[in-house]
XYZ file of C-alpha atoms in Angstrom:
786
model
C 0.000 0.000 0.000
C 2.777 2.413 0.921
C 4.555 1.669 -2.360
C 1.357 2.480 -4.228
C 0.923 5.709 -2.271
C 4.444 6.815 -3.137
C 4.083 5.880 -6.803
C 0.853 7.855 -7.216
C 2.307 10.743 -5.214
C 5.302 10.900 -7.538
C 3.033 10.929 -10.596
C 0.967 13.798 -9.167
C 4.122 15.742 -8.346
C 5.395 15.303 -11.908
C 2.011 16.280 -13.351
C 2.113 19.682 -11.558
C 5.764 20.618 -11.951
C 5.256 24.379 -11.672
C 3.263 24.291 -8.452
C 5.513 21.601 -7.018
C 8.589 23.725 -7.762
C 7.095 26.720 -5.955
C 6.121 24.582 -2.957
C 9.397 22.677 -2.712
C 11.673 25.705 -3.131
C 9.661 27.843 -0.709
C 9.485 25.077 1.856
C 13.198 24.334 1.379
C 14.142 27.965 2.074
C 11.913 28.013 5.145
C 13.440 24.769 6.408
C 16.993 26.035 5.814
C 16.308 29.202 7.812
C 14.746 27.138 10.575
C 17.676 24.695 10.677
C 20.262 27.481 10.904
C 18.405 29.208 13.708
C 17.942 25.921 15.584
C 21.702 25.277 15.350
C 22.321 28.739 16.784
C 19.698 28.295 19.520
C 21.155 24.934 20.505
C 24.594 26.546 20.817
C 23.331 29.477 22.893
C 21.409 27.185 25.229
C 24.541 25.072 25.767
C 26.703 28.001 26.945
C 28.270 27.315 30.372
C 26.222 24.128 30.814
C 28.987 21.660 29.994
C 30.653 21.841 33.435
C 30.206 18.758 35.573
C 28.605 20.728 38.417
C 26.925 23.440 36.346
C 23.660 22.962 38.265
C 25.411 23.896 41.531
C 27.658 26.744 40.362
C 26.473 30.290 40.978
C 27.698 33.795 40.308
C 27.651 36.249 43.188
C 25.435 39.275 42.539
C 24.621 42.247 44.735
C 21.835 44.810 44.846
C 22.299 48.406 45.906
C 19.125 50.030 47.249
C 19.450 53.787 46.857
C 17.319 56.758 45.801
C 14.278 54.527 45.382
C 16.044 52.344 42.824
C 17.734 48.942 42.882
C 20.941 48.534 40.873
C 22.529 45.114 40.403
C 26.181 44.288 39.786
C 28.443 41.232 40.003
C 31.708 42.581 41.440
C 32.877 41.982 44.989
C 35.686 43.142 47.310
C 38.708 40.998 48.128
C 37.552 39.786 51.592
C 34.171 38.701 50.224
C 34.983 35.098 49.223
C 36.986 34.147 52.355
C 34.113 35.409 54.531
C 31.578 33.604 52.347
C 33.324 30.240 52.761
C 33.815 30.767 56.480
C 30.274 31.822 57.356
C 28.174 29.513 55.164
C 28.705 25.739 55.476
C 26.351 25.255 52.505
C 29.136 26.633 50.272
C 31.276 23.724 49.114
C 33.713 25.919 47.175
C 34.125 29.563 46.176
C 36.626 31.499 44.098
C 37.580 34.952 42.847
C 38.812 36.012 39.422
C 40.170 39.256 38.008
C 38.982 40.683 34.700
C 41.725 43.114 33.817
C 43.051 44.381 30.539
C 45.294 41.988 28.586
C 48.691 41.548 30.235
C 52.050 41.186 28.540
C 53.420 37.641 28.763
C 56.906 36.854 27.460
C 59.253 33.945 26.847
C 62.612 34.870 25.340
C 61.802 36.838 22.139
C 58.109 35.971 22.152
C 55.847 38.558 23.769
C 52.070 38.819 23.547
C 49.250 40.653 25.239
C 46.952 37.945 26.579
C 43.778 37.795 28.641
C 45.077 36.383 31.919
C 43.336 36.139 35.271
C 44.416 35.862 38.879
C 42.386 33.154 40.573
C 42.396 30.468 43.263
C 42.526 26.649 43.458
C 38.753 26.630 43.832
C 38.391 27.789 40.233
C 39.587 24.436 38.891
C 37.546 22.548 41.479
C 34.350 24.258 40.331
C 34.969 24.637 36.602
C 36.229 21.441 35.019
C 38.587 21.643 32.048
C 40.609 18.956 30.326
C 44.073 18.883 31.902
C 46.847 18.203 29.391
C 49.788 18.437 31.790
C 50.380 19.022 35.482
C 47.912 19.828 38.253
C 46.179 23.226 37.916
C 44.690 23.034 41.424
C 48.111 22.541 43.014
C 49.576 25.217 40.726
C 47.160 27.852 42.018
C 48.376 27.154 45.571
C 51.911 28.311 44.678
C 52.388 32.104 44.217
C 55.095 31.690 41.559
C 53.111 29.289 39.317
C 51.155 29.807 36.130
C 48.690 27.628 34.226
C 48.551 28.029 30.444
C 45.932 27.015 27.936
C 46.980 24.807 25.049
C 46.876 27.636 22.488
C 49.014 29.996 24.585
C 51.563 27.235 25.276
C 51.814 26.596 21.531
C 52.085 30.323 20.873
C 54.909 30.837 23.354
C 56.844 27.578 23.094
C 55.597 25.770 19.986
C 54.608 22.775 22.116
C 52.368 21.870 25.052
C 55.134 19.972 26.883
C 56.216 23.052 28.813
C 56.178 22.107 32.504
C 58.990 23.812 34.388
C 59.532 26.573 31.848
C 59.477 30.195 33.059
C 57.467 33.044 31.579
C 57.562 36.738 32.466
C 54.509 38.912 33.065
C 54.692 42.636 32.306
C 58.484 42.316 31.967
C 58.912 42.133 35.741
C 57.302 39.041 37.324
C 58.496 35.499 36.629
C 56.198 32.464 36.864
C 56.889 28.775 36.384
C 54.511 26.767 34.183
C 52.990 24.098 36.432
C 50.037 22.945 34.280
C 48.509 23.143 30.808
C 44.753 22.861 30.201
C 42.698 22.626 27.026
C 41.380 25.832 25.501
C 38.018 27.058 26.676
C 35.272 25.786 24.366
C 33.351 28.272 22.256
C 30.273 27.881 24.443
C 32.029 29.271 27.521
C 31.576 32.837 28.745
C 34.855 32.561 30.626
C 37.627 32.991 28.092
C 41.162 33.198 29.523
C 44.454 31.995 28.096
C 46.376 31.840 31.364
C 45.860 31.628 35.127
C 47.952 33.261 37.839
C 47.670 32.548 41.585
C 45.591 34.997 43.602
C 48.158 34.451 46.333
C 50.659 36.405 44.240
C 48.446 39.490 44.421
C 48.279 39.075 48.193
C 52.042 38.535 48.394
C 52.648 41.807 46.513
C 50.232 43.713 48.748
C 47.761 44.409 45.960
C 44.830 42.926 47.897
C 43.165 45.104 50.513
C 40.521 44.391 53.130
C 38.309 47.315 52.127
C 34.738 46.150 51.476
C 34.059 49.156 49.281
C 36.623 48.189 46.621
C 34.618 45.973 44.277
C 37.276 44.642 41.905
C 36.687 40.898 41.563
C 34.055 38.550 40.182
C 33.165 35.778 42.586
C 31.575 32.360 42.153
C 30.272 29.807 44.613
C 29.372 26.126 44.391
C 26.696 24.983 46.820
C 26.683 21.522 48.309
C 24.452 18.961 46.638
C 20.859 19.215 47.803
C 21.094 22.847 48.929
C 18.070 24.928 47.950
C 19.017 28.141 46.189
C 15.888 29.919 47.468
C 16.523 29.041 51.110
C 20.212 29.896 50.817
C 19.523 33.293 49.227
C 17.078 34.075 52.031
C 19.958 33.690 54.508
C 22.597 35.178 52.223
C 20.668 38.392 51.541
C 22.166 40.223 54.531
C 25.739 38.983 54.048
C 27.308 42.370 53.210
C 25.190 44.203 55.790
C 26.238 41.697 58.472
C 29.941 42.183 57.719
C 30.064 45.920 56.989
C 28.277 49.197 57.581
C 26.743 49.006 54.075
C 23.163 48.261 55.059
C 21.866 49.346 51.647
C 23.438 46.338 49.891
C 21.854 42.896 49.616
C 23.469 39.767 48.165
C 22.221 36.823 46.134
C 23.525 33.896 44.093
C 22.437 33.581 40.480
C 22.807 30.375 38.418
C 26.040 30.643 36.469
C 24.639 28.703 33.505
C 21.826 31.278 33.138
C 24.073 34.349 33.072
C 24.721 34.235 29.349
C 21.041 34.433 28.454
C 19.463 36.123 31.480
C 21.925 38.715 32.790
C 19.626 41.724 32.388
C 18.464 42.892 35.819
C 15.776 45.369 36.776
C 14.830 46.156 40.370
C 17.115 43.398 41.575
C 15.494 40.672 39.469
C 16.544 38.967 36.253
C 14.185 40.103 33.490
C 15.863 38.422 30.542
C 18.731 39.390 28.312
C 20.006 37.571 25.243
C 17.267 34.982 25.709
C 14.843 37.582 24.333
C 16.792 37.764 21.077
C 16.950 33.971 20.877
C 13.207 33.702 21.410
C 12.465 36.414 18.881
C 14.437 34.828 16.059
C 13.228 31.346 16.959
C 9.678 32.630 16.515
C 10.593 34.461 13.304
C 12.267 31.372 11.794
C 9.228 29.305 12.743
C 6.965 31.881 11.090
C 9.065 31.772 7.898
C 8.585 28.001 7.909
C 4.846 28.475 8.390
C 4.736 30.921 5.466
C 6.384 28.299 3.284
C 3.908 25.686 4.520
C 1.044 28.030 3.673
C 2.176 27.990 0.035
C 1.769 24.216 0.046
C -1.680 24.390 1.648
C -2.884 27.175 -0.646
C -1.663 25.612 -3.870
C -2.973 22.188 -2.849
C -6.442 23.451 -1.993
C -6.461 25.659 -5.091
C -6.123 22.491 -7.171
C -8.946 20.763 -5.298
C -11.363 21.266 -8.188
C -8.900 19.725 -10.617
C -8.370 16.711 -8.367
C -12.021 16.331 -7.368
C -12.713 13.859 -10.206
C -9.751 11.777 -9.039
C -11.245 11.671 -5.541
C -14.690 10.831 -6.873
C -13.449 7.941 -9.003
C -11.372 6.540 -6.149
C -14.335 6.660 -3.772
C -16.661 4.979 -6.315
C -13.939 2.345 -6.800
C -14.087 1.568 -3.098
C -11.415 3.790 -1.599
C -12.099 4.674 2.035
C -11.538 8.147 3.438
C -8.573 6.895 5.473
C -6.925 5.545 2.316
C -7.318 8.908 0.552
C -5.914 10.750 3.559
C -2.914 8.403 3.507
C -2.459 9.057 -0.199
C -2.419 12.840 0.199
C -0.207 12.718 3.304
C 2.276 10.507 1.444
C 2.351 13.148 -1.285
C 2.944 15.993 1.195
C 5.665 14.009 2.992
C 7.427 13.404 -0.329
C 7.258 17.156 -1.014
C 8.653 17.830 2.475
C 11.491 15.362 1.886
C 12.368 17.022 -1.423
C 12.267 20.424 0.282
C 14.506 19.140 3.068
C 17.141 18.004 0.590
C 17.143 21.520 -0.865
C 17.343 22.911 2.694
C 20.431 20.809 3.444
C 22.144 22.124 0.310
C 21.283 25.703 1.306
C 22.518 25.126 4.862
C 25.814 23.710 3.558
C 26.293 26.690 1.235
C 25.370 29.386 3.761
C 26.603 27.895 7.046
C 29.967 29.651 7.011
C 28.396 33.036 6.246
C 25.726 32.520 8.898
C 28.395 31.646 11.456
C 30.285 34.842 10.627
C 27.074 36.871 10.810
C 26.211 35.813 14.353
C 29.859 35.807 15.471
C 29.898 32.318 16.985
C 32.078 29.304 16.280
C 29.202 26.973 15.512
C 29.907 23.372 14.595
C 28.198 21.954 11.539
C 25.614 19.349 12.585
C 25.731 17.487 9.271
C 28.368 15.078 10.582
C 26.433 14.230 13.751
C 24.220 11.078 13.684
C 21.776 12.653 16.136
C 21.073 15.425 13.627
C 19.909 12.929 11.005
C 17.606 11.194 13.481
C 16.046 14.556 14.298
C 15.889 15.328 10.569
C 13.728 12.265 9.881
C 11.242 13.372 12.526
C 11.460 16.960 11.242
C 10.505 15.961 7.683
C 7.712 13.689 8.862
C 6.183 16.311 11.161
C 6.350 19.091 8.558
C 4.958 16.820 5.859
C 2.046 15.753 8.041
C 1.275 19.251 9.309
C 1.515 20.933 5.911
C -0.469 18.210 4.161
C -3.120 17.493 6.776
C -5.563 20.254 5.816
C -5.529 19.501 2.040
C -5.714 15.777 2.800
C -8.745 16.002 5.067
C -10.397 18.580 2.793
C -10.095 16.631 -0.450
C -10.797 13.230 1.095
C -14.122 14.546 2.391
C -15.550 15.311 -1.100
C -18.862 13.627 -1.988
C -18.346 11.509 -5.147
C -21.406 12.797 -7.014
C -20.415 16.450 -6.593
C -16.784 15.674 -7.329
C -17.650 13.962 -10.620
C -19.953 16.802 -11.659
C -17.208 19.381 -10.936
C -19.525 21.140 -8.511
C -16.868 21.672 -5.917
C -16.694 25.391 -6.503
C -20.423 25.917 -6.306
C -20.503 25.888 -2.522
C -21.546 29.162 -1.021
C -18.739 31.449 -0.018
C -19.399 32.309 3.595
C -17.114 35.280 4.329
C -13.371 34.910 3.768
C -12.134 31.534 2.529
C -9.467 29.680 4.507
C -7.111 30.186 1.540
C -7.594 33.944 1.779
C -6.984 33.868 5.528
C -3.623 32.200 4.903
C -2.640 34.796 2.269
C -3.588 37.552 4.718
C -1.425 35.897 7.388
C 1.534 35.672 5.014
C 1.444 39.332 4.090
C 0.657 40.503 7.620
C 3.954 38.865 8.596
C 5.661 40.600 5.661
C 4.276 43.953 6.836
C 5.478 43.319 10.391
C 8.974 42.295 9.273
C 9.438 45.155 6.774
C 8.346 47.824 9.248
C 10.343 46.211 12.089
C 13.475 46.192 9.925
C 13.018 49.894 9.209
C 12.523 50.691 12.893
C 15.586 48.668 13.963
C 17.717 50.471 11.387
C 16.273 53.850 12.400
C 17.244 53.151 16.005
C 20.736 52.131 14.905
C 21.246 55.301 12.868
C 19.782 57.427 15.663
C 22.310 56.127 18.189
C 25.244 56.025 15.767
C 24.669 59.700 14.957
C 24.594 60.608 18.637
C 27.100 63.201 19.791
C 29.399 61.327 22.171
C 31.094 64.532 23.300
C 34.393 63.048 22.086
C 36.077 63.473 18.733
C 36.820 59.866 17.756
C 38.582 60.720 14.499
C 42.320 59.943 14.419
C 42.390 59.094 18.124
C 44.330 56.028 19.302
C 45.264 54.555 22.672
C 47.907 52.131 23.922
C 48.181 50.303 27.279
C 50.880 51.605 29.610
C 53.223 48.824 30.699
C 55.525 48.854 33.712
C 58.490 49.731 31.468
C 56.600 52.656 29.936
C 55.514 53.808 33.397
C 59.125 54.074 34.541
C 59.723 56.917 32.072
C 56.265 58.395 31.578
C 57.339 62.004 31.188
C 60.133 61.228 28.745
C 57.823 59.071 26.629
C 55.176 61.767 26.663
C 57.657 64.415 25.553
C 59.048 62.313 22.700
C 55.600 61.424 21.424
C 54.467 65.060 21.638
C 57.420 66.096 19.495
C 56.484 63.779 16.629
C 55.114 65.721 13.641
C 52.138 63.399 13.249
C 50.831 63.910 16.805
C 48.918 66.979 17.945
C 48.290 66.064 21.610
C 48.961 63.383 24.224
C 47.175 62.393 27.419
C 47.592 59.610 29.974
C 44.320 58.257 31.387
C 43.122 55.793 34.000
C 40.859 53.968 31.527
C 40.487 54.112 27.756
C 38.046 56.721 26.457
C 35.763 53.857 25.448
C 35.105 52.484 28.928
C 34.613 53.301 32.613
C 36.750 51.336 35.061
C 35.581 52.818 38.343
C 32.484 54.289 39.955
C 31.204 55.068 43.415
C 28.132 56.157 45.332
C 30.126 57.353 48.354
C 31.230 60.837 47.224
C 30.448 63.642 49.673
C 30.025 67.388 49.191
C 28.650 70.356 51.073
C 24.874 70.276 51.412
C 24.503 66.678 50.197
C 21.547 64.713 51.577
C 22.965 61.662 53.429
C 20.307 59.466 51.807
C 21.172 60.665 48.305
C 23.667 58.175 46.851
C 24.016 58.673 43.093
C 26.400 56.441 41.195
C 29.245 58.584 39.829
C 31.771 57.330 37.257
C 35.448 58.072 37.840
C 38.257 58.738 35.420
C 41.814 60.024 35.771
C 44.222 62.034 33.610
C 47.516 63.898 33.810
C 47.022 66.693 31.250
C 45.909 67.474 27.711
C 42.646 65.541 27.898
C 40.505 68.303 26.347
C 42.591 68.577 23.173
C 43.335 64.863 22.934
C 39.754 63.656 23.414
C 38.187 66.593 21.586
C 36.036 67.500 24.572
C 34.453 70.918 25.008
C 35.439 72.908 28.105
C 32.437 74.921 29.349
C 33.971 76.733 32.301
C 37.180 76.824 34.316
C 40.232 74.974 33.080
C 41.348 71.437 32.455
C 43.596 69.353 34.688
C 47.326 69.757 33.998
C 49.653 68.349 36.669
C 52.720 69.647 34.819
C 51.593 73.281 34.926
C 49.676 72.960 38.219
C 51.286 70.312 40.467
C 48.377 70.662 42.902
C 46.082 69.205 40.232
C 46.751 65.791 41.705
C 43.980 66.910 44.068
C 41.818 68.561 41.411
C 38.772 67.414 39.512
C 36.902 68.175 36.293
C 33.238 67.290 36.078
C 30.757 66.929 33.247
C 27.448 68.819 32.983
C 25.466 65.871 34.330
C 27.499 65.782 37.530
C 27.398 69.589 37.828
C 23.588 69.481 37.761
C 23.548 66.611 40.242
C 25.792 68.481 42.743
C 23.345 71.390 42.752
C 25.873 74.216 43.098
C 25.127 77.507 41.346
C 28.830 77.645 40.467
C 30.672 74.332 40.989
C 34.141 75.808 40.373
C 36.162 75.815 43.569
C 33.799 73.442 45.379
C 35.340 70.515 47.252
C 34.319 66.881 46.668
C 35.418 64.198 49.099
C 36.128 60.724 47.715
C 37.962 57.816 49.357
C 38.902 60.007 52.332
C 40.556 62.607 50.074
C 39.416 66.093 49.078
C 39.343 67.223 45.439
C 38.716 70.761 44.196
C 36.627 71.283 41.061
C 38.647 73.296 38.523
C 36.624 72.796 35.342
C 33.311 71.745 33.809
C 33.195 69.951 30.452
C 30.322 69.211 28.110
C 28.662 65.826 28.680
C 30.494 62.928 27.057
C 29.812 59.195 26.751
C 32.429 56.518 27.372
C 30.369 53.353 27.714
C 27.201 52.247 25.910
C 25.899 54.848 23.433
C 22.416 53.393 24.041
C 22.406 54.551 27.683
C 21.763 57.893 29.294
C 24.660 60.256 29.967
C 26.327 59.388 33.275
C 27.752 61.814 35.840
C 31.531 61.635 35.426
C 34.330 62.995 37.610
C 37.754 63.356 35.981
C 40.455 63.379 38.662
C 44.090 64.316 38.533
C 46.324 61.224 38.317
C 43.724 58.834 39.687
C 45.474 55.689 40.892
C 47.634 54.334 38.063
C 47.238 55.912 34.607
C 46.976 52.751 32.511
C 46.572 54.129 28.984
C 48.131 56.750 26.773
C 45.920 58.474 24.179
C 47.337 60.108 21.074
C 45.568 62.451 18.663
C 46.956 62.386 15.147
C 47.159 65.508 12.996
C 44.513 65.974 10.315
C 46.916 65.937 7.368
C 49.016 63.096 8.719
C 50.141 60.167 6.593
C 48.730 57.385 8.733
C 51.269 54.680 7.897
C 54.221 57.014 8.476
C 52.771 58.343 11.735
C 52.072 54.851 13.083
C 55.610 53.753 12.225
C 57.040 56.743 14.134
C 54.788 56.080 17.123
C 55.744 52.395 17.127
C 59.460 53.213 17.087
C 59.093 55.730 19.902
C 57.017 53.485 22.156
C 59.336 50.594 21.296
C 62.265 52.518 22.824
C 60.432 52.682 26.158
C 58.714 49.298 25.855
C 61.359 46.989 24.344
C 60.541 43.449 23.217
C 56.818 44.075 23.505
C 54.197 44.218 20.738
C 52.737 47.532 19.616
C 49.144 47.119 20.832
C 47.345 50.295 19.766
C 43.616 50.645 19.098
C 41.494 53.304 17.429
C 38.765 54.814 19.591
C 36.230 54.919 16.750
C 36.775 51.227 15.965
C 36.348 50.298 19.630
C 33.108 52.269 19.785
C 31.890 50.548 16.623
C 32.127 47.245 18.499
C 29.374 48.467 20.817
C 26.915 48.306 17.926
C 27.680 44.721 16.885
C 24.733 43.137 18.691
C 22.248 45.617 17.238
C 23.822 45.355 13.783
C 23.437 41.578 13.889
C 19.817 41.998 14.899
C 19.264 44.374 11.983
C 20.977 42.033 9.505
C 19.106 38.953 10.699
C 15.810 40.857 10.573
C 16.596 42.010 7.028
C 17.445 38.469 5.928
C 14.262 36.995 7.374
C 12.233 39.819 5.872
C 13.704 39.135 2.426
C 13.034 35.396 2.796
C 9.457 36.020 3.901
C 8.823 38.361 0.965
C 10.345 35.911 -1.510
C 8.431 32.888 -0.200
C 5.148 34.807 0.053
C 5.546 36.161 -3.472
C 6.275 32.684 -4.822
C 3.055 31.427 -3.291
C 1.108 34.435 -4.505
C 2.512 33.977 -8.007
C 1.446 30.312 -8.067
C -1.984 31.126 -6.670
C -2.486 33.915 -9.215
C -1.436 31.605 -12.054
C -3.933 28.984 -10.960
C -6.794 31.462 -10.541
C -6.065 33.001 -13.948
C -6.075 29.533 -15.489
C -9.418 28.745 -13.896
C -10.955 32.076 -14.981
C -9.583 32.188 -18.508
C -12.997 31.675 -20.127
C -14.579 34.382 -17.962
C -11.764 36.748 -18.925
C -12.210 35.934 -22.615
C -15.983 36.520 -22.456
C -15.437 39.871 -20.739
C -12.923 40.801 -23.417
C -15.352 39.887 -26.213
C -17.976 42.056 -24.519
C -15.635 45.049 -24.631
C -13.551 44.905 -21.456
C -10.198 46.666 -21.824
C -6.854 45.126 -20.910
C -6.401 47.558 -18.015
C -9.849 46.739 -16.584
C -9.116 43.016 -16.786
C -5.782 43.500 -15.047
C -7.541 45.516 -12.368
C -10.200 42.832 -11.990
C -7.648 40.099 -11.430
C -5.392 42.187 -9.194
C -8.168 43.662 -7.045
C -8.859 40.351 -5.361
C -5.290 40.114 -4.120
C -5.072 43.858 -3.364
C -8.008 43.453 -0.997
C -6.265 40.640 0.876
C -2.994 42.556 1.131
C -4.901 45.626 2.337
C -6.409 43.580 5.168
C -2.931 42.229 5.962
C -1.597 45.796 6.221
C -4.409 46.782 8.598
C -3.560 43.788 10.793
C 0.244 44.071 10.624
C 0.638 47.796 11.371
C -0.885 47.862 14.898
C 0.936 44.657 15.836
C 4.250 46.195 14.750
C 3.491 49.421 16.603
C 2.827 47.530 19.826
C 5.818 45.150 19.602
C 8.383 47.712 18.454
C 7.230 50.272 21.020
C 8.075 47.719 23.706
C 11.410 46.981 22.018
C 12.370 50.656 21.917
C 11.505 50.971 25.609
C 14.502 48.737 26.363
C 16.806 51.596 25.319
C 17.391 54.666 27.463
C 18.376 56.635 24.373
C 15.956 55.879 21.568
C 14.202 57.248 18.517
C 10.439 57.691 18.266
C 8.078 55.709 16.064
C 7.175 57.577 12.898
C 3.863 56.864 11.155
C 5.525 57.449 7.797
C 7.328 54.129 8.268
C 4.018 52.295 8.228
C 2.750 54.290 5.232
C 5.861 53.355 3.267
C 5.611 49.751 4.491
C 2.001 49.457 3.384
C 2.738 50.978 0.004
C 5.780 48.772 -0.546
C 3.942 45.590 0.467
C 1.036 46.378 -1.840
C 3.414 47.202 -4.687
C 5.305 43.920 -4.212
C 2.070 41.937 -4.232
C 0.678 43.697 -7.312
C 3.933 43.300 -9.234
C 3.877 39.585 -8.385
C 0.310 39.165 -9.595
C 0.506 41.572 -12.540
C 2.619 39.286 -14.744
C -0.115 36.659 -14.655
C -2.877 39.262 -14.968
C -1.266 40.861 -18.027
C -0.651 37.458 -19.599
C -4.328 36.513 -19.178
C -5.635 39.872 -20.396
C -3.582 39.674 -23.610
C -4.700 36.168 -24.622
C -6.740 36.000 -27.832
C -10.351 35.153 -26.761
C -10.835 33.030 -29.891
C -8.242 30.521 -28.667
C -9.960 30.179 -25.303
C -13.587 30.083 -26.555
C -13.163 28.066 -29.752
C -14.541 24.926 -28.090
C -17.695 26.829 -27.261
């Protein structure tokens, strides 16, 4: 029976090559999009879940309750973890890590800036990695040890058999290699190439007992069977119990959920990347549905043509169940053909898709499990897409089927076929308008005035060797013809490394604890960064040595302080007084999507870790960079020249939104293409069925334009309904999406007008080719049998 089903199905597919082509190609594209997104989703859901104890590992988070708001962050002070392990027996293990800028690691002539971390033995007890050599847990107990990843060992030594070899960090600290571990997998949020003992920081006196210095990320592993809810109820007052900070509460958050759910509001996780994953999962599913609609529409459109076949089969004794099986076999064969096309498309586009989303995805085509899932995937899609046509056509009464009366049933409202067309184009409307809105938001933020002139501005990390001769290096760089200004800073102009809510000033309400960002500089920041000085002067410790106790503030902080004239006012921070000497126009150093933050720019604030250089406008870039490299090389011998452009670093902040815009554009294009294919096939079938009516109208004097309008109006009506449905849905969804940004554009009704016009134009152009073809046919050829 099955063999007979397949044979007849193949004959029917061959008999309707045009409609089959449209169905198979559309369904294949939809399947390919769905497969790619499912591969991506599977990868994202696997992030940080491969550790043996991932269900018991938690990240330490803290809430600050101030000014009626709750702010969450995941950094802790140095004494936090020792106190945590001592006071809570439910904690089996805990560890701290540093997340500093890349450090210089050297072996003989090889020197590289690498992402290293200082950590503790507990790190390798909690997070399990493949050990290639040595014992990483024992290594972290020795202050002079280092653990390398496989790639860094190869990079430095050309081999992974490196136990006992000595490497130098920042050209001043020597460490012996005591272990080598495998590289972090791509689905790990922790990505380090080397591990240094936290005990070394303590040995050098770099670790303090101040609970207000939040410089480390901390993780804890609870004992098996411990309830997170009950533990967090006890843990909530941990900081308050150990310090005077009674406005801080603590909680553990599942480490494996951080990647997808690290967005916090009012102290609670409200989502994060999971929202993007869900959105594109839904969109890919909808694209697949649109492709399936083509199959349903074209199958039901041919119901009149196949009604005689159904009637004859029923008269010959075929039961309804047999006919359903026949039609489902046909739809499954179509689905299988579409899936083969989908696999070809996935193979051809996989590399580009992987680059687009920026993840090292592994192709599933070589995995047996994928093919098992594929069989179920084809079967489910074939059954779902073919079930409606199968049940519809198998229910025909033989006498009506044989008399071709199938189309004489009364049309009660909108036909199911029309509903599906409306759904298709409503989705197209939503995707087109959403793409426009996403791109509008991108352009709006990218055109935002950051208060910094990014053009021709570079920065370089300051190493210990460079720090030994800071003034001499500054003077030599300033004398180069390609450089117009130089400034040392605490952090790069693309990021904030420090903030506080403990600043004090005259007249401040004790309960008012705003979070203020901190930055440091030596001199020349205004000219180097291209900032605008509003009042007073800038910090210059070379002209004014007392500026080590001076401060510049931005407009936001000036308004927050509340002074009529902030110049000369004293701000107390970390038990030291600073005098305000200047006010600068607001500038943005972190996310361009956020509101402007209050920023205090101190005189040499702690260590100045970066040097910024502004290049002259008429400079020859290659010559200038060569001169800068030679000059820095004199003060930083045997170290790579690791400069970065400020504008390129800021561009990286838009990557996530750019990927969203590109993915939305791709899915929009696919939806339009698939919908138009289905509309084209449907129009061709309707024109074929109405060819005699069109010929009669033409004989009676109807013009070509009126006939085209007659044929097109039916589809124009459906697309018009789709526009009316899609616009309010888009308005609602995209309004919510824009609310996630502090700095955002506003929805413009013109977007929806253009979307509606474009959608209608696309639909009419798709249908018009068939309408024109029908209107130009000679009526004599069509009516000669009459």
